[in-house]
Each structure stands twice: as C-alpha cells, then as structure tokens.
C-alpha cells in the first residue's frame, strides 16, 4: 500500500500519476520523447536501457514494465530481454548497445561516474552524440521514475502475468494520461518467469 | 569539456539547446514542482529540497542554481544556505521542513530507503499527503537533473556569484518561458 492516500488502486506509477495529474503530464511527455520512437536508438533499445537501469535501482515495477514493453517490440524474445535487463554480457545485442548500457549503468551510480573512456567506447562502436545524450537522459530519468515509485511505496503487482497487457497498451498508444485515465488493460496471463 | 558537442551554454542550458524536444517537458516539470503557486510548500522550501538533493549528488551547477534560488526566496545569503544544507537538523527552519528534508535525503539514496517512520514523522509534524508526494518527486527529479548535467560532463561557471546574480531574474521569469541564450 502506498505511503500516502492516493485515492485509487492503480498499480505502480499509474496510481501516483492519477493522484497528481499535473505532474504526470510532463512526465508522460518526457517518457514519450525518450522512449516511444525509433529516431536514432530503436524504441526496443530505449526500453532495454530503461529496464536495465530500473533493475540496477531494484525497482520491480519499472524493470518488469519496461522489460515487457521491450519484449513486445522484440517479438516476445523474453530470454534476450532478461539477459539485457540483468546485465548479462553474453546477450546477443550490438556492441554499440552494450557500450551504451555501460554508460547508462554509470549514470545510475551518479553523473560523475561517467568517464570519457565510456563515451569514447560508445562512439567507437558507432554511437552518435544524440544517441549518447538520449542514453544518459533515459538512465537519469529512470533514476527519477524508480525513486518516485518506490519512494512513495507504490503498489507493485507481484504477478508477472499482469505486466504484458499494460506493456501492449503503452507500446501501441505511447505514454500519457491514458495509462491512468482509461480502464486498465486486462489480457491473458502469460506463464510467470 | 562536455562529453558531447553542445552549444556553448552553462550546465543544463547547453543540453536544453541540444535537445529541445526533451527540454520542454523537463522545464514544465521543474516549473510545476518548484514554482507553481498552487502548492502549500513555499517556493523557498521546494528550492531548498532541490538544493539539498543536488548537494548530496555533488552536482555543483544544480546545487548553486537552486541554492541561489532558495536564498532569494528565503532572504538568506549563500553562506546561510550552505549551513542549512550542511546540517539542516540544527538549522533554524520549521520541524516539518526538516522531516521532509529527511525524506528527500532517503530518496537521494534510493526509493527503498524511505521508511514508514519518516513518513509518519512528517505527517505528525503537519505535512500533508500532497506535500510528502511533492517532496519525494522533487528529490527524485533532481536525481535525474543532476545525473543529466554531470553525466554529460557539462561545464558550470565556478564563481558562485554568477548564480546569485541570476536568481531574481529566474524567480521572476520561471523555468518555462525564458530565453535560453539570453544570459550567457
């Protein structure tokens, strides 16, 4: 149960956003600008960065929410998504994305943990300035979202089968007030991990 | 030198000029959290929370921008702000604000560091659910802003007077409708 009375029983950040729609609006716009397009980094790559940072911040709701969205984009390749989410070096992803995930993990520790060598490696693997920028801001933004969710003790569904329907809703419609103002998606439960 | 090729502007402003599509929502969030008058926490109290978290994150640019803003609103010089953020427990500020700064300090470490007893303390000292919510979100947001600024290696003017000189202008104009290139 959340630490404050949010006057609704929506899960995770959805419940907090319904409690505070005026702050939810720019947060939704930010999430859309960072995650819900493939201009430069692919939408799947963006969600993988978000899932990995949320894993490092030990935020159950966010890591599984964004892993499921990545999974939706990657045709259900949950094994790959789980490898990336948990930082498995053997994951079959591009060297560029690996280098950017390293940068994201440094940002999770703190801005000053990012070293010129981390940036150089990303650039050597083909990352543009814009992709490096987006990686840093996605990682930083999830250091906000994760703290918002866990810092207020938001309701976290333990049933992993409840995550894919919400993921599909976001993947298809983007982020924004609809995630808390419309009826919550329900769908067939998938086998828990 | 910044890690990427940015317009020649200090701190977060170079990033905002580089990426206007993300700058819009970031500025809107800062405006609502820190400056919106429909809030029972004063602007000074909210800037102080932002300053404290930025100091814990060791972000020179943000802790000085918001320290100067807090000083402006609370009519307190930078030395006074430094004393509060260095040891708020013995500072001459309301007990409720101290309890909220304690929550903000936990959020800076990570969401799970916030304890029920910290929330109960804040509530006992008169904090509303909205105030607790806003404290957590301000602290969380500065864990983003600080990482954005330092994670891309932006440059911050080293002279603290730079920040003091700009505080009254920023307080008047807000975080939303200002000319990015006007005050270099």
XYZ file of C-alpha atoms in Angstrom:
377
model
C 0.000 0.000 0.000
C 1.396 3.434 -0.861
C 2.723 5.611 1.960
C 0.180 8.319 1.107
C -3.532 8.054 0.329
C -3.551 8.214 -3.475
C -7.325 7.639 -3.632
C -7.124 4.933 -6.273
C -5.864 1.372 -6.557
C -3.947 1.607 -9.827
C -0.586 -0.166 -9.951
C 2.851 1.453 -9.812
C 3.393 4.880 -11.269
C -0.122 4.854 -12.729
C -1.609 5.268 -9.267
C 0.777 8.121 -8.417
C 0.061 9.846 -11.716
C -3.692 9.604 -11.171
C -3.137 11.241 -7.761
C -1.056 14.022 -9.332
C -2.128 14.530 -12.967
C -0.478 17.950 -13.272
C 2.980 16.465 -12.680
C 2.049 13.329 -14.649
C 1.607 15.366 -17.802
C 5.240 16.489 -18.315
C 6.461 13.093 -17.078
C 4.364 11.400 -19.759
C 5.646 13.805 -22.407
C 9.215 13.139 -21.292
C 8.691 9.365 -21.435
C 7.265 9.656 -24.939
C 10.142 11.841 -26.148
C 12.702 9.441 -24.669
C 11.173 6.027 -25.272
C 8.335 5.888 -27.749
C 10.081 6.381 -31.089
C 12.988 4.968 -33.068
C 14.702 8.160 -34.190
C 18.355 7.184 -33.642
C 18.089 4.491 -31.000
C 15.309 1.979 -31.630
C 12.301 2.005 -29.310
C 13.309 -1.501 -28.175
C 16.836 -0.302 -27.333
C 15.423 2.640 -25.380
C 13.170 0.349 -23.336
C 16.065 -2.048 -22.698
C 18.137 0.808 -21.261
C 15.173 1.784 -19.065
C 14.689 -1.811 -17.895
C 18.391 -2.263 -17.053
C 18.622 0.982 -15.052
C 15.394 0.060 -13.218
C 16.913 -3.345 -12.439
C 20.032 -1.650 -11.027
C 17.772 0.582 -8.926
C 15.940 -2.561 -7.755
C 12.577 -1.187 -8.852
C 10.445 -4.257 -9.510
C 7.521 -2.433 -11.099
C 9.615 -0.374 -13.542
C 12.096 -3.099 -14.561
C 9.338 -5.542 -15.440
C 7.076 -2.930 -17.025
C 9.813 -1.740 -19.389
C 11.217 -5.223 -19.994
C 7.742 -6.272 -21.161
C 7.489 -3.280 -23.489
C 10.901 -4.189 -24.951
C 9.664 -7.765 -25.243
C 6.628 -6.565 -27.192
C 8.901 -4.777 -29.683
C 11.250 -7.796 -29.905
C 8.546 -10.306 -30.842
C 8.422 -11.858 -27.409
C 12.142 -12.639 -27.055
C 11.945 -12.622 -23.280
C 15.196 -14.535 -22.875
C 17.173 -11.782 -24.608
C 15.274 -9.077 -22.737
C 16.003 -10.725 -19.398
C 19.686 -11.024 -20.245
C 19.883 -7.317 -21.037
C 17.714 -6.284 -18.081
C 20.010 -8.104 -15.649
C 23.251 -7.001 -17.331
C 24.354 -10.337 -18.796
C 27.383 -9.613 -21.028
C 26.577 -12.608 -23.232
C 23.336 -11.066 -24.537
C 23.173 -11.100 -28.342
C 22.950 -7.341 -28.846
C 25.091 -4.929 -30.822
C 28.435 -3.743 -29.406
C 27.012 -0.212 -29.631
C 24.074 -1.042 -27.361
C 26.424 -2.833 -24.951
C 28.598 0.273 -24.753
C 25.556 2.491 -24.197
C 24.251 0.175 -21.459
C 27.622 0.637 -19.739
C 27.149 4.400 -19.883
C 23.617 4.012 -18.501
C 24.903 1.873 -15.618
C 27.446 4.573 -14.768
C 24.714 7.230 -14.793
C 22.738 5.065 -12.374
C 25.676 5.291 -9.929
C 25.874 9.069 -10.382
C 26.546 11.583 -13.132
C 30.219 11.917 -12.263
C 30.778 8.162 -12.577
C 30.613 8.528 -16.369
C 34.188 8.607 -17.663
C 35.475 9.913 -21.011
C 36.539 6.310 -21.790
C 32.888 5.150 -21.503
C 31.852 7.791 -24.012
C 34.796 7.039 -26.332
C 33.915 3.351 -26.391
C 30.310 4.159 -27.337
C 31.500 6.462 -30.075
C 33.944 3.853 -31.369
C 31.052 1.378 -31.616
C 29.125 3.873 -33.730
C 27.001 5.821 -31.246
C 26.205 9.403 -32.229
C 26.162 12.349 -29.844
C 22.374 12.242 -29.926
C 22.325 8.551 -29.001
C 24.754 9.177 -26.131
C 22.611 12.091 -24.999
C 19.435 10.023 -25.097
C 21.092 7.145 -23.230
C 22.229 9.452 -20.417
C 18.839 11.134 -20.146
C 16.904 7.830 -20.242
C 19.142 6.489 -17.465
C 18.787 9.716 -15.466
C 15.013 9.792 -15.969
C 14.694 6.250 -14.623
C 16.658 7.316 -11.560
C 13.678 9.657 -11.103
C 10.831 7.308 -12.077
C 12.212 4.448 -9.939
C 12.589 6.681 -6.880
C 9.125 8.136 -7.382
C 7.575 4.650 -7.470
C 9.481 3.098 -4.572
C 9.918 6.296 -2.553
C 6.143 6.502 -2.169
C 5.701 2.758 -1.806
C 3.530 2.473 -4.923
C 1.510 -0.709 -5.345
C 3.609 -3.289 -7.176
C 1.788 -6.238 -8.764
C 3.759 -9.384 -7.965
C 2.065 -11.357 -10.754
C 4.336 -11.004 -13.782
C 1.441 -12.118 -15.949
C -0.220 -8.768 -15.320
C 2.613 -6.843 -16.990
C 2.247 -7.791 -20.697
C -1.256 -6.285 -21.149
C -0.073 -2.944 -19.772
C 3.072 -3.183 -21.917
C 0.990 -3.729 -25.050
C -1.126 -0.700 -24.188
C 1.958 1.531 -23.895
C 3.720 0.087 -26.942
C 0.653 0.682 -29.094
C -0.554 4.010 -27.699
C 2.515 5.597 -26.150
C 2.861 7.169 -22.728
C 0.467 9.774 -21.437
C -2.583 10.356 -19.261
C -4.472 7.496 -20.935
C -2.485 4.999 -18.841
C -4.321 6.139 -15.718
C -7.476 7.796 -17.056
C -8.798 4.901 -19.165
C -9.796 1.468 -17.938
C -6.834 -0.765 -17.158
C -5.988 -3.346 -19.792
C -6.561 -6.960 -18.944
C -5.404 -9.828 -21.037
C -4.469 -13.448 -20.990
C -1.948 -14.136 -18.307
C 1.390 -15.407 -19.538
C 3.354 -18.013 -17.700
C 5.352 -16.261 -14.959
C 9.110 -16.193 -15.498
C 34.755 19.776 -21.889
C 31.348 18.187 -22.213
C 31.198 14.550 -23.347
C 29.207 15.510 -26.470
C 29.306 18.532 -28.764
C 26.970 21.058 -27.114
C 26.086 24.710 -27.695
C 28.248 26.986 -25.534
C 25.887 27.463 -22.594
C 26.407 26.563 -18.919
C 25.053 23.458 -17.197
C 21.674 22.135 -18.232
C 21.091 25.002 -20.666
C 23.506 23.580 -23.242
C 21.624 20.286 -23.021
C 18.299 22.026 -23.431
C 19.508 23.811 -26.546
C 20.882 20.492 -27.879
C 17.613 18.623 -27.240
C 14.601 20.940 -27.298
C 12.143 18.025 -27.549
C 13.132 16.813 -24.090
C 13.788 20.321 -22.710
C 10.088 21.185 -22.995
C 8.777 18.534 -20.583
C 11.817 18.909 -18.281
C 11.192 22.626 -17.895
C 7.484 22.085 -17.439
C 8.177 19.591 -14.664
C 10.579 22.000 -12.921
C 8.053 24.818 -13.200
C 5.211 22.775 -11.656
C 7.338 21.258 -8.909
C 9.286 24.326 -7.864
C 7.394 27.426 -8.868
C 3.657 26.715 -9.237
C 1.826 28.745 -6.596
C -0.880 26.094 -6.157
C 1.266 24.389 -3.544
C 1.281 24.591 0.251
C 5.073 24.256 0.337
C 6.632 27.658 -0.344
C 8.881 28.166 -3.347
C 11.762 28.648 -0.925
C 11.091 25.316 0.781
C 10.861 23.492 -2.537
C 14.087 25.087 -3.829
C 15.773 24.102 -0.576
C 14.781 20.446 -1.114
C 16.178 20.668 -4.671
C 19.385 22.270 -3.348
C 19.873 19.673 -0.629
C 19.436 16.732 -3.020
C 21.730 18.364 -5.611
C 24.394 18.824 -2.923
C 24.081 15.166 -1.893
C 24.519 14.248 -5.561
C 27.566 16.539 -5.653
C 26.182 18.495 -8.618
C 27.857 21.908 -8.457
C 25.724 23.547 -11.149
C 22.329 22.464 -9.781
C 23.190 22.997 -6.114
C 24.297 26.554 -6.869
C 21.447 27.452 -9.225
C 18.850 26.198 -6.757
C 20.804 27.307 -3.686
C 20.729 30.845 -5.057
C 17.003 30.469 -5.794
C 16.341 29.216 -2.260
C 18.388 32.108 -0.894
C 16.377 34.529 -2.992
C 13.032 33.276 -1.739
C 14.112 32.700 1.876
C 16.046 36.009 2.016
C 19.140 34.186 3.106
C 22.676 34.511 1.728
C 24.611 31.624 0.186
C 26.528 31.029 3.437
C 23.195 30.584 5.206
C 22.005 28.129 2.561
C 25.311 26.255 2.862
C 24.804 25.978 6.622
C 21.272 24.600 6.179
C 22.254 22.027 3.585
C 25.334 21.047 5.599
C 23.369 20.458 8.825
C 19.655 21.054 8.423
C 18.850 19.263 11.695
C 20.271 22.137 13.738
C 19.216 24.909 11.330
C 16.573 27.455 12.230
C 13.892 26.035 9.918
C 10.475 24.534 10.711
C 10.400 20.979 12.085
C 8.060 19.928 9.264
C 10.604 21.049 6.653
C 13.321 19.101 8.489
C 11.191 15.966 8.321
C 10.669 16.494 4.579
C 14.415 17.037 4.026
C 14.993 13.729 5.811
C 12.660 12.006 3.336
C 14.395 13.760 0.431
C 17.767 12.538 1.719
C 16.481 8.966 1.693
C 15.061 9.327 -1.823
C 18.504 10.511 -2.977
C 19.973 7.177 -1.874
C 17.159 5.214 -3.491
C 13.375 4.893 -3.312
C 13.521 1.974 -0.911
C 15.461 3.970 1.677
C 12.336 5.938 2.593
C 10.910 4.480 5.807
C 7.385 4.383 7.170
C 8.632 6.138 10.303
C 9.995 9.041 8.208
C 6.573 9.390 6.592
C 4.816 9.141 9.969
C 7.138 11.788 11.441
C 6.412 14.180 8.571
C 2.689 13.630 8.940
C 2.834 14.143 12.724
C 4.610 17.459 12.116
C 1.795 18.587 9.828
C 2.895 17.507 6.353
C 0.018 16.624 4.031
C -0.030 13.723 1.588
C 0.434 16.227 -1.225
C 3.485 17.742 0.480
C 5.022 14.312 1.031
C 4.287 13.431 -2.599
C 5.883 16.613 -3.873
C 8.931 16.200 -1.640
C 9.549 12.698 -2.994
C 9.036 13.802 -6.577
C 11.267 16.895 -6.242
C 14.016 14.729 -4.740
C 13.546 12.089 -7.447
C 13.504 14.710 -10.207
C 16.812 16.155 -9.000
C 18.329 12.678 -9.065
C 17.506 12.951 -12.774
C 18.535 16.577 -13.409
C 21.833 16.155 -11.527
C 22.734 12.999 -13.480
C 21.784 14.650 -16.761
C 24.040 17.642 -16.051
C 27.062 15.707 -14.748
C 26.582 12.526 -16.798
C 27.220 14.505 -19.969
C 30.089 16.441 -18.399
C 28.600 19.925 -18.818
C 30.526 22.983 -17.678
C 29.429 25.070 -14.699
C 30.656 28.626 -14.049
C 32.945 28.254 -10.992
C 32.116 31.672 -9.477
C 29.130 31.270 -7.166
C 28.263 34.936 -7.590
C 27.227 34.014 -11.148
C 24.289 32.043 -9.727
C 23.341 34.646 -7.136
C 23.251 37.338 -9.816
C 20.732 35.379 -11.885
C 18.391 34.174 -9.153
C 15.981 37.113 -9.034
C 15.618 37.090 -12.819
C 14.924 33.340 -12.851
C 12.461 33.712 -9.977
C 10.588 36.349 -11.985
C 10.664 34.538 -15.328
C 10.285 30.957 -14.137
C 11.615 27.780 -15.698
C 9.303 27.659 -18.669
C 9.273 30.870 -20.642
C 12.805 32.098 -20.696
C 15.205 32.856 -23.481
C 17.790 30.096 -23.399
C 20.571 32.190 -24.920
C 19.859 35.496 -23.206
C 22.063 35.289 -20.122
C 25.305 33.650 -21.003
